[in-house]
Amino acid sequence: MKKRVFSGVQPTGNLHIGNYLGALKNWTKVQYDYESIFCIVDLHAITVYQSPEELKAKILEIAALFLAAGIDPAHSTVMVQSSVAGHAELSWLLTCVTPVGWLERMTQYKAKSALQETIGSGLMQYPVLMAADILLYQAGVVPVGDDQSQHLELTRDIAQRFNSLYGETFVMPETKLPTVGARVMGLDEPDKKMSKSAPGSNHAIGILDPPELIKKKLSRATTDSNPHVDFDTMGPGVQNLLGIYQAFGSVSEDDMKAKFAGMRYGDLKKNVTEMIVSHLEPIQQRYREITADPAYLLSILTAGRDRVAPIAESTVRLTKQRMGVFTS
Ligand code: TYM
């Protein structure tokens, strides 16, 4: 049997090239090697307050972006987390085997909770819900960016703890990072990862940004005090720009050196802009076509839900049986 892939994106903020290079681009490659489920994780989004109207629109926008980026709905399942009750159900069952100390150690929890006046308990449970997403489908492979590695380790810890308490139940998922682009940094602050929620108009390049805006943002990207590209002494800003070029173009290390060593930063930025625009323009075009037909998009999400709901039901049933809670 083919291994199953599961991965997800939160419907918050604007998807950026970090999300594309860290996750979506990799998904379009792995989808033909595995049975794949790609999920819009709206229950994760509400761990911090979201305007209901904006959230509703964002879910459809992300679904359209999945398809526009190359997820093939004839082959892969695209679905919304809240449309399958098993995510929330399994999350509770797993919460009961997860020590609070494991959750308090999560770096994303520490970073996100520091920004909140009142910390919702959902924010702390966030990684358990993520474990539930993955274990619900017995996924063996999870393609994500580097910032999710710790959550994946926790998922394995939770699965292991459950299996040792109640007997073999869950498949151990492995993390699949892209070889380049696993951690795209902010253009303005190249020591911080590019993030959907970071302030600053020059921080991230959105997948839907028009070419002129991409050019403007890149022209302002932080470099360093060298006059041109020097692979031995370059700072994180230049390294990030080169990484973005390399990840979009799937270029080898040797070819990168041959092309960019000694190049002036103005020309480097021009090359990076052209590379990004040439990849994003067709995605943006497909996005416009897909969003022009909302009924089509809804039909994909409904079909996705129907395809995976029986898998979810059977895992929840098995988990309940293992734990001894009531199953009718
Ligand atoms: P989210 O929505 O923050 O990000 C979606 C995906 O994009 C990757 N990513 C990046 N990759 C490279 N460079 C960056 N700067 C960058 N920023 C984000 C993320 O690693 C992720 O793969 N918790 C998850 C969503 C989730 C999930 C799951 C993922 C929920 N359940 C189950 C996998 C499996 C998240 O917040 O992703």
Tab-separated table of C-alpha atoms and ligand atoms in Angstrom:
chain	number	residue	atom	x	y	z
A	1	MET	CA	0.000	0.000	0.000
A	2	LYS	CA	1.203	3.530	-0.779
A	3	LYS	CA	2.203	5.574	2.267
A	4	ARG	CA	-0.156	8.410	3.069
A	5	VAL	CA	0.883	12.067	3.123
A	6	PHE	CA	-0.825	14.717	5.242
A	7	SER	CA	-0.052	18.411	5.509
A	8	GLY	CA	-1.883	21.651	6.218
A	9	VAL	CA	-1.868	25.433	6.124
A	10	GLN	CA	-3.643	27.834	8.461
A	11	PRO	CA	-6.151	30.151	6.761
A	12	THR	CA	-4.699	33.318	8.293
A	13	GLY	CA	-2.798	36.238	6.771
A	14	ASN	CA	-1.429	36.137	3.253
A	15	LEU	CA	0.361	33.040	2.011
A	16	HIS	CA	3.943	33.950	1.134
A	17	ILE	CA	6.841	32.448	-0.751
A	18	GLY	CA	8.059	30.792	2.481
A	19	ASN	CA	4.821	28.796	2.590
A	20	TYR	CA	5.213	28.016	-1.098
A	21	LEU	CA	8.851	26.889	-0.961
A	22	GLY	CA	8.612	25.231	2.462
A	23	ALA	CA	5.364	23.381	1.821
A	24	LEU	CA	3.229	23.781	-1.315
A	25	LYS	CA	5.968	23.305	-3.901
A	26	ASN	CA	7.044	20.104	-2.171
A	27	TRP	CA	3.431	18.897	-2.033
A	28	THR	CA	3.038	19.178	-5.776
A	29	LYS	CA	6.060	16.895	-6.126
A	30	VAL	CA	5.157	14.249	-3.531
A	31	GLN	CA	1.484	14.007	-4.473
A	32	TYR	CA	2.143	11.490	-7.226
A	33	ASP	CA	4.304	9.223	-5.052
A	34	TYR	CA	1.839	8.932	-2.171
A	35	GLU	CA	-1.847	9.079	-1.365
A	36	SER	CA	-2.085	12.709	-0.295
A	37	ILE	CA	-4.368	14.799	1.890
A	38	PHE	CA	-3.894	18.569	1.969
A	39	CYS	CA	-5.884	20.411	4.576
A	40	ILE	CA	-6.952	23.971	5.360
A	41	VAL	CA	-6.661	23.942	9.145
A	42	ASP	CA	-9.355	26.384	10.247
A	43	LEU	CA	-9.587	24.925	13.777
A	44	HIS	CA	-5.933	25.871	14.251
A	45	ALA	CA	-6.596	29.392	12.978
A	46	ILE	CA	-9.148	30.075	15.737
A	47	THR	CA	-6.608	29.394	18.508
A	48	VAL	CA	-6.219	33.170	18.229
A	49	TYR	CA	-9.213	35.403	17.443
A	50	GLN	CA	-10.195	35.615	13.758
A	51	SER	CA	-12.933	37.779	12.300
A	52	PRO	CA	-15.600	35.211	11.221
A	53	GLU	CA	-16.220	36.880	7.854
A	54	GLU	CA	-12.519	37.080	7.039
A	55	LEU	CA	-11.917	33.501	8.130
A	56	LYS	CA	-14.703	32.214	5.869
A	57	ALA	CA	-13.201	34.005	2.875
A	58	LYS	CA	-9.652	32.954	3.754
A	59	ILE	CA	-10.554	29.250	3.797
A	60	LEU	CA	-11.688	29.465	0.175
A	61	GLU	CA	-8.700	31.595	-0.802
A	62	ILE	CA	-6.269	29.011	0.575
A	63	ALA	CA	-8.137	26.151	-1.095
A	64	ALA	CA	-7.912	27.998	-4.415
A	65	LEU	CA	-4.208	28.618	-3.859
A	66	PHE	CA	-3.573	24.918	-3.238
A	67	LEU	CA	-5.089	24.113	-6.624
A	68	ALA	CA	-3.434	27.063	-8.358
A	69	ALA	CA	-0.031	25.985	-7.021
A	70	GLY	CA	-0.464	22.597	-8.668
A	71	ILE	CA	-2.297	20.283	-6.279
A	72	ASP	CA	-4.189	17.960	-8.587
A	73	PRO	CA	-7.669	17.313	-7.147
A	74	ALA	CA	-8.096	14.243	-9.337
A	75	HIS	CA	-5.192	12.720	-7.484
A	76	SER	CA	-4.975	14.398	-4.064
A	77	THR	CA	-7.573	15.257	-1.464
A	78	VAL	CA	-8.085	18.920	-0.605
A	79	MET	CA	-10.275	19.392	2.445
A	80	VAL	CA	-11.154	21.694	5.341
A	81	GLN	CA	-10.257	20.471	8.832
A	82	SER	CA	-13.551	21.444	10.512
A	83	SER	CA	-15.581	19.540	7.901
A	84	VAL	CA	-14.412	16.212	9.366
A	85	ALA	CA	-15.418	15.887	13.036
A	86	GLY	CA	-12.677	13.341	13.749
A	87	HIS	CA	-9.966	16.040	13.961
A	88	ALA	CA	-11.533	17.618	17.045
A	89	GLU	CA	-12.587	14.254	18.463
A	90	LEU	CA	-9.179	12.619	18.204
A	91	SER	CA	-7.588	15.800	19.502
A	92	TRP	CA	-9.472	15.393	22.796
A	93	LEU	CA	-8.555	11.723	23.097
A	94	LEU	CA	-4.874	12.582	22.529
A	95	THR	CA	-5.019	15.559	24.905
A	96	CYS	CA	-5.683	13.043	27.655
A	97	VAL	CA	-2.334	11.304	27.066
A	98	THR	CA	-0.272	14.504	26.618
A	99	PRO	CA	1.623	15.953	29.593
A	100	VAL	CA	1.267	19.748	29.952
A	101	GLY	CA	5.064	20.037	30.230
A	102	TRP	CA	5.464	18.807	26.638
A	103	LEU	CA	3.198	21.607	25.410
A	104	GLU	CA	4.840	24.316	27.506
A	105	ARG	CA	8.157	23.514	25.842
A	106	MET	CA	6.940	24.215	22.291
A	107	THR	CA	8.810	27.227	20.894
A	108	GLN	CA	5.868	28.358	18.740
A	109	TYR	CA	3.605	28.279	21.805
A	110	LYS	CA	6.106	30.369	23.748
A	111	ALA	CA	6.404	32.896	20.916
A	112	LYS	CA	2.672	33.140	20.206
A	113	SER	CA	1.512	33.213	23.826
A	114	ALA	CA	3.949	36.047	24.583
A	115	LEU	CA	1.927	38.217	22.175
A	116	GLN	CA	-1.474	37.503	23.810
A	117	GLU	CA	-3.017	39.326	26.743
A	118	THR	CA	-5.054	36.248	27.670
A	119	ILE	CA	-3.753	32.904	26.495
A	120	GLY	CA	-6.582	30.716	25.237
A	121	SER	CA	-6.168	27.067	26.221
A	122	GLY	CA	-6.604	26.214	22.525
A	123	LEU	CA	-3.268	27.871	21.839
A	124	MET	CA	-1.567	25.454	24.179
A	125	GLN	CA	-3.476	22.497	22.688
A	126	TYR	CA	-2.513	23.587	19.161
A	127	PRO	CA	0.189	20.897	18.685
A	128	VAL	CA	-2.131	18.149	19.982
A	129	LEU	CA	-4.683	19.093	17.326
A	130	MET	CA	-1.866	18.969	14.791
A	131	ALA	CA	-0.895	15.484	16.015
A	132	ALA	CA	-4.561	14.491	15.665
A	133	ASP	CA	-4.635	15.771	12.043
A	134	ILE	CA	-1.731	13.522	11.149
A	135	LEU	CA	-2.537	10.428	13.231
A	136	LEU	CA	-6.218	10.498	12.211
A	137	TYR	CA	-5.182	9.429	8.710
A	138	GLN	CA	-2.252	7.246	9.819
A	139	ALA	CA	-0.049	9.480	7.639
A	140	GLY	CA	3.523	8.208	7.222
A	141	VAL	CA	4.974	11.335	5.628
A	142	VAL	CA	4.419	14.999	6.521
A	143	PRO	CA	5.967	17.574	4.149
A	144	VAL	CA	6.435	20.872	6.021
A	145	GLY	CA	8.858	23.746	6.494
A	146	ASP	CA	11.517	23.610	9.190
A	147	ASP	CA	9.457	25.604	11.722
A	148	GLN	CA	7.094	22.617	12.107
A	149	SER	CA	9.839	20.097	12.962
A	150	GLN	CA	9.329	20.406	16.715
A	151	HIS	CA	5.567	19.851	16.348
A	152	LEU	CA	6.284	16.718	14.323
A	153	GLU	CA	8.589	15.394	17.023
A	154	LEU	CA	5.829	15.974	19.540
A	155	THR	CA	3.388	14.118	17.268
A	156	ARG	CA	5.694	11.096	17.342
A	157	ASP	CA	6.041	11.379	21.139
A	158	ILE	CA	2.259	11.454	21.565
A	159	ALA	CA	1.788	8.494	19.192
A	160	GLN	CA	4.465	6.532	21.017
A	161	ARG	CA	2.995	7.267	24.420
A	162	PHE	CA	-0.471	6.245	23.225
A	163	ASN	CA	0.842	3.049	21.642
A	164	SER	CA	2.705	2.064	24.786
A	165	LEU	CA	-0.273	2.781	27.059
A	166	TYR	CA	-2.994	1.215	24.905
A	167	GLY	CA	-1.254	-1.002	22.337
A	168	GLU	CA	-0.056	-0.391	18.744
A	169	THR	CA	-2.543	2.045	17.214
A	170	PHE	CA	-0.793	4.833	15.331
A	171	VAL	CA	1.684	4.902	12.460
A	172	MET	CA	4.862	6.925	13.247
A	173	PRO	CA	4.962	9.864	10.826
A	174	GLU	CA	8.226	11.138	9.365
A	175	THR	CA	8.998	14.800	8.679
A	176	LYS	CA	9.830	15.673	5.089
A	177	LEU	CA	11.657	18.979	4.645
A	178	PRO	CA	12.556	20.444	1.249
A	179	THR	CA	16.303	20.366	0.547
A	180	VAL	CA	16.347	24.133	-0.099
A	181	GLY	CA	13.706	26.626	1.054
A	182	ALA	CA	12.861	24.864	4.352
A	183	ARG	CA	13.341	28.169	6.175
A	184	VAL	CA	12.861	31.321	4.099
A	185	MET	CA	13.780	34.430	6.063
A	186	GLY	CA	12.144	37.878	6.152
A	187	LEU	CA	13.426	40.297	3.496
A	188	ASP	CA	13.665	43.152	5.969
A	189	GLU	CA	15.032	41.092	8.876
A	190	PRO	CA	16.920	38.102	7.480
A	191	ASP	CA	17.551	36.722	10.969
A	192	LYS	CA	13.790	36.079	11.410
A	193	LYS	CA	11.770	33.515	9.455
A	194	MET	CA	9.348	34.943	6.894
A	195	SER	CA	5.981	34.944	8.625
A	196	LYS	CA	2.353	35.659	7.695
A	197	SER	CA	1.779	37.687	10.829
A	198	ALA	CA	4.965	39.770	10.990
A	199	PRO	CA	4.388	43.504	10.632
A	200	GLY	CA	6.226	45.472	7.941
A	201	SER	CA	5.159	45.881	4.336
A	202	ASN	CA	8.568	44.766	3.175
A	203	HIS	CA	8.829	41.578	5.210
A	204	ALA	CA	7.215	38.913	3.034
A	205	ILE	CA	6.461	38.340	-0.638
A	206	GLY	CA	2.876	37.182	-1.028
A	207	ILE	CA	2.079	34.437	-3.538
A	208	LEU	CA	-0.536	36.826	-4.933
A	209	ASP	CA	1.689	39.930	-4.971
A	210	PRO	CA	1.742	41.628	-8.402
A	211	PRO	CA	5.128	41.753	-10.217
A	212	GLU	CA	5.659	45.487	-9.563
A	213	LEU	CA	5.242	44.993	-5.817
A	214	ILE	CA	7.626	42.031	-5.816
A	215	LYS	CA	10.214	44.152	-7.589
A	216	LYS	CA	9.774	46.985	-5.086
A	217	LYS	CA	10.040	44.688	-2.064
A	218	LEU	CA	13.175	43.017	-3.416
A	219	SER	CA	14.825	46.315	-4.231
A	220	ARG	CA	14.498	47.171	-0.522
A	221	ALA	CA	15.610	43.777	0.788
A	222	THR	CA	18.409	43.859	3.372
A	223	THR	CA	21.849	42.850	2.027
A	224	ASP	CA	25.227	43.590	3.630
A	225	SER	CA	28.212	45.902	3.261
A	226	ASN	CA	30.001	43.839	0.573
A	227	PRO	CA	29.810	45.414	-2.896
A	228	HIS	CA	28.939	42.122	-4.577
A	229	VAL	CA	28.177	38.448	-3.925
A	230	ASP	CA	30.969	36.702	-2.045
A	231	PHE	CA	30.033	33.123	-1.127
A	232	ASP	CA	32.610	33.032	1.711
A	233	THR	CA	31.671	36.214	3.568
A	234	MET	CA	28.034	36.906	2.660
A	235	GLY	CA	25.546	37.890	5.383
A	236	PRO	CA	22.123	36.311	6.020
A	237	GLY	CA	20.247	38.741	3.726
A	238	VAL	CA	22.236	37.809	0.627
A	239	GLN	CA	22.189	34.158	1.625
A	240	ASN	CA	18.391	34.323	1.857
A	241	LEU	CA	18.030	35.905	-1.603
A	242	LEU	CA	20.268	33.249	-3.121
A	243	GLY	CA	18.331	30.523	-1.302
A	244	ILE	CA	15.042	31.835	-2.689
A	245	TYR	CA	16.450	31.825	-6.228
A	246	GLN	CA	17.879	28.340	-5.802
A	247	ALA	CA	14.664	26.907	-4.347
A	248	PHE	CA	12.393	28.379	-7.034
A	249	GLY	CA	14.664	27.334	-9.891
A	250	SER	CA	15.834	23.986	-8.392
A	251	VAL	CA	19.389	25.080	-9.225
A	252	SER	CA	22.477	23.121	-8.038
A	253	GLU	CA	25.066	24.614	-5.650
A	254	ASP	CA	27.697	24.633	-8.415
A	255	ASP	CA	25.430	26.430	-10.864
A	256	MET	CA	24.549	28.989	-8.204
A	257	LYS	CA	28.229	29.755	-7.629
A	258	ALA	CA	28.986	29.940	-11.326
A	259	LYS	CA	26.129	32.356	-11.941
A	260	PHE	CA	26.270	34.634	-8.902
A	261	ALA	CA	29.873	34.816	-7.580
A	262	GLY	CA	30.999	38.450	-7.913
A	263	MET	CA	27.606	39.741	-9.092
A	264	ARG	CA	26.542	43.195	-7.895
A	265	TYR	CA	23.570	43.226	-5.529
A	266	GLY	CA	21.412	45.244	-7.930
A	267	ASP	CA	21.800	42.504	-10.557
A	268	LEU	CA	21.276	39.750	-7.979
A	269	LYS	CA	17.968	41.343	-6.976
A	270	LYS	CA	16.942	41.665	-10.627
A	271	ASN	CA	17.606	37.953	-11.182
A	272	VAL	CA	15.738	36.950	-8.032
A	273	THR	CA	12.773	39.150	-8.994
A	274	GLU	CA	12.572	37.578	-12.452
A	275	MET	CA	12.810	34.069	-11.015
A	276	ILE	CA	10.009	34.682	-8.501
A	277	VAL	CA	7.729	36.477	-10.965
A	278	SER	CA	8.128	33.790	-13.627
A	279	HIS	CA	6.966	31.163	-11.104
A	280	LEU	CA	4.197	33.154	-9.450
A	281	GLU	CA	2.553	34.613	-12.568
A	282	PRO	CA	1.103	31.291	-13.818
A	283	ILE	CA	-0.066	30.465	-10.273
A	284	GLN	CA	-1.790	33.851	-10.045
A	285	GLN	CA	-3.429	33.305	-13.429
A	286	ARG	CA	-4.803	29.898	-12.365
A	287	TYR	CA	-5.919	31.407	-9.064
A	288	ARG	CA	-8.038	33.981	-10.941
A	289	GLU	CA	-9.608	31.236	-13.059
A	290	ILE	CA	-10.396	29.022	-10.049
A	291	THR	CA	-11.895	31.805	-7.940
A	292	ALA	CA	-14.114	32.832	-10.858
A	293	ASP	CA	-16.000	29.555	-10.308
A	294	PRO	CA	-16.865	29.237	-6.577
A	295	ALA	CA	-19.154	26.234	-7.179
A	296	TYR	CA	-16.206	24.270	-8.569
A	297	LEU	CA	-14.081	25.039	-5.520
A	298	LEU	CA	-16.861	24.016	-3.124
A	299	SER	CA	-17.352	20.776	-5.029
A	300	ILE	CA	-13.650	19.932	-4.561
A	301	LEU	CA	-13.875	20.564	-0.814
A	302	THR	CA	-17.048	18.498	-0.449
A	303	ALA	CA	-15.582	15.624	-2.445
A	304	GLY	CA	-12.406	15.842	-0.342
A	305	ARG	CA	-14.359	15.659	2.884
A	306	ASP	CA	-16.381	12.676	1.647
A	307	ARG	CA	-13.262	10.848	0.530
A	308	VAL	CA	-11.452	11.040	3.882
A	309	ALA	CA	-14.339	10.989	6.381
A	310	PRO	CA	-14.499	7.148	6.499
A	311	ILE	CA	-10.740	6.936	7.287
A	312	ALA	CA	-11.207	9.437	10.104
A	313	GLU	CA	-14.220	7.588	11.486
A	314	SER	CA	-12.406	4.295	11.576
A	315	THR	CA	-9.365	5.766	13.408
A	316	VAL	CA	-11.543	7.515	15.987
A	317	ARG	CA	-13.471	4.286	16.544
A	318	LEU	CA	-10.291	2.268	16.987
A	319	THR	CA	-8.825	4.873	19.376
A	320	LYS	CA	-12.002	4.909	21.478
A	321	GLN	CA	-12.052	1.129	21.595
A	322	ARG	CA	-8.423	1.023	22.690
A	323	MET	CA	-9.127	3.522	25.477
A	324	GLY	CA	-12.308	1.781	26.598
A	325	VAL	CA	-14.677	4.702	26.046
A	326	PHE	CA	-18.150	3.975	24.718
A	327	THR	CA	-18.618	3.098	21.058
A	328	SER	CA	-22.087	2.201	19.821
B	1	TYM	P1	1.517	27.474	8.624
B	1	TYM	O1	0.159	27.811	8.137
B	1	TYM	O2	2.189	28.417	9.560
B	1	TYM	O3	2.507	27.274	7.422
B	1	TYM	C1	2.202	26.403	6.362
B	1	TYM	C2	3.452	25.717	5.870
B	1	TYM	O4	4.425	26.675	5.447
B	1	TYM	C3	5.677	26.403	6.083
B	1	TYM	N1	6.363	27.682	6.330
B	1	TYM	C4	7.597	27.981	5.898
B	1	TYM	N2	8.494	27.271	5.181
B	1	TYM	C5	9.674	27.869	4.884
B	1	TYM	N3	9.989	29.135	5.270
B	1	TYM	C6	9.127	29.886	5.999
B	1	TYM	N4	9.438	31.120	6.358
B	1	TYM	C7	7.865	29.306	6.343
B	1	TYM	N5	6.784	29.743	7.032
B	1	TYM	C8	5.884	28.738	7.021
B	1	TYM	C9	5.308	25.704	7.378
B	1	TYM	O5	6.374	24.948	7.888
B	1	TYM	C10	4.133	24.860	6.951
B	1	TYM	O6	4.577	23.647	6.363
B	1	TYM	N6	0.855	24.111	12.216
B	1	TYM	C11	0.931	24.261	10.779
B	1	TYM	C12	-0.305	23.782	10.046
B	1	TYM	C13	-0.728	22.382	10.364
B	1	TYM	C14	-0.097	21.199	9.875
B	1	TYM	C15	-0.888	20.110	10.399
B	1	TYM	C16	1.003	20.949	9.075
B	1	TYM	C17	-1.788	21.998	11.110
B	1	TYM	N7	-1.906	20.640	11.135
B	1	TYM	C18	-0.548	18.801	10.141
B	1	TYM	C19	1.329	19.610	8.824
B	1	TYM	C20	0.569	18.553	9.344
B	1	TYM	C21	1.121	25.730	10.480
B	1	TYM	O7	0.796	26.586	11.256
B	1	TYM	O8	1.523	25.988	9.240
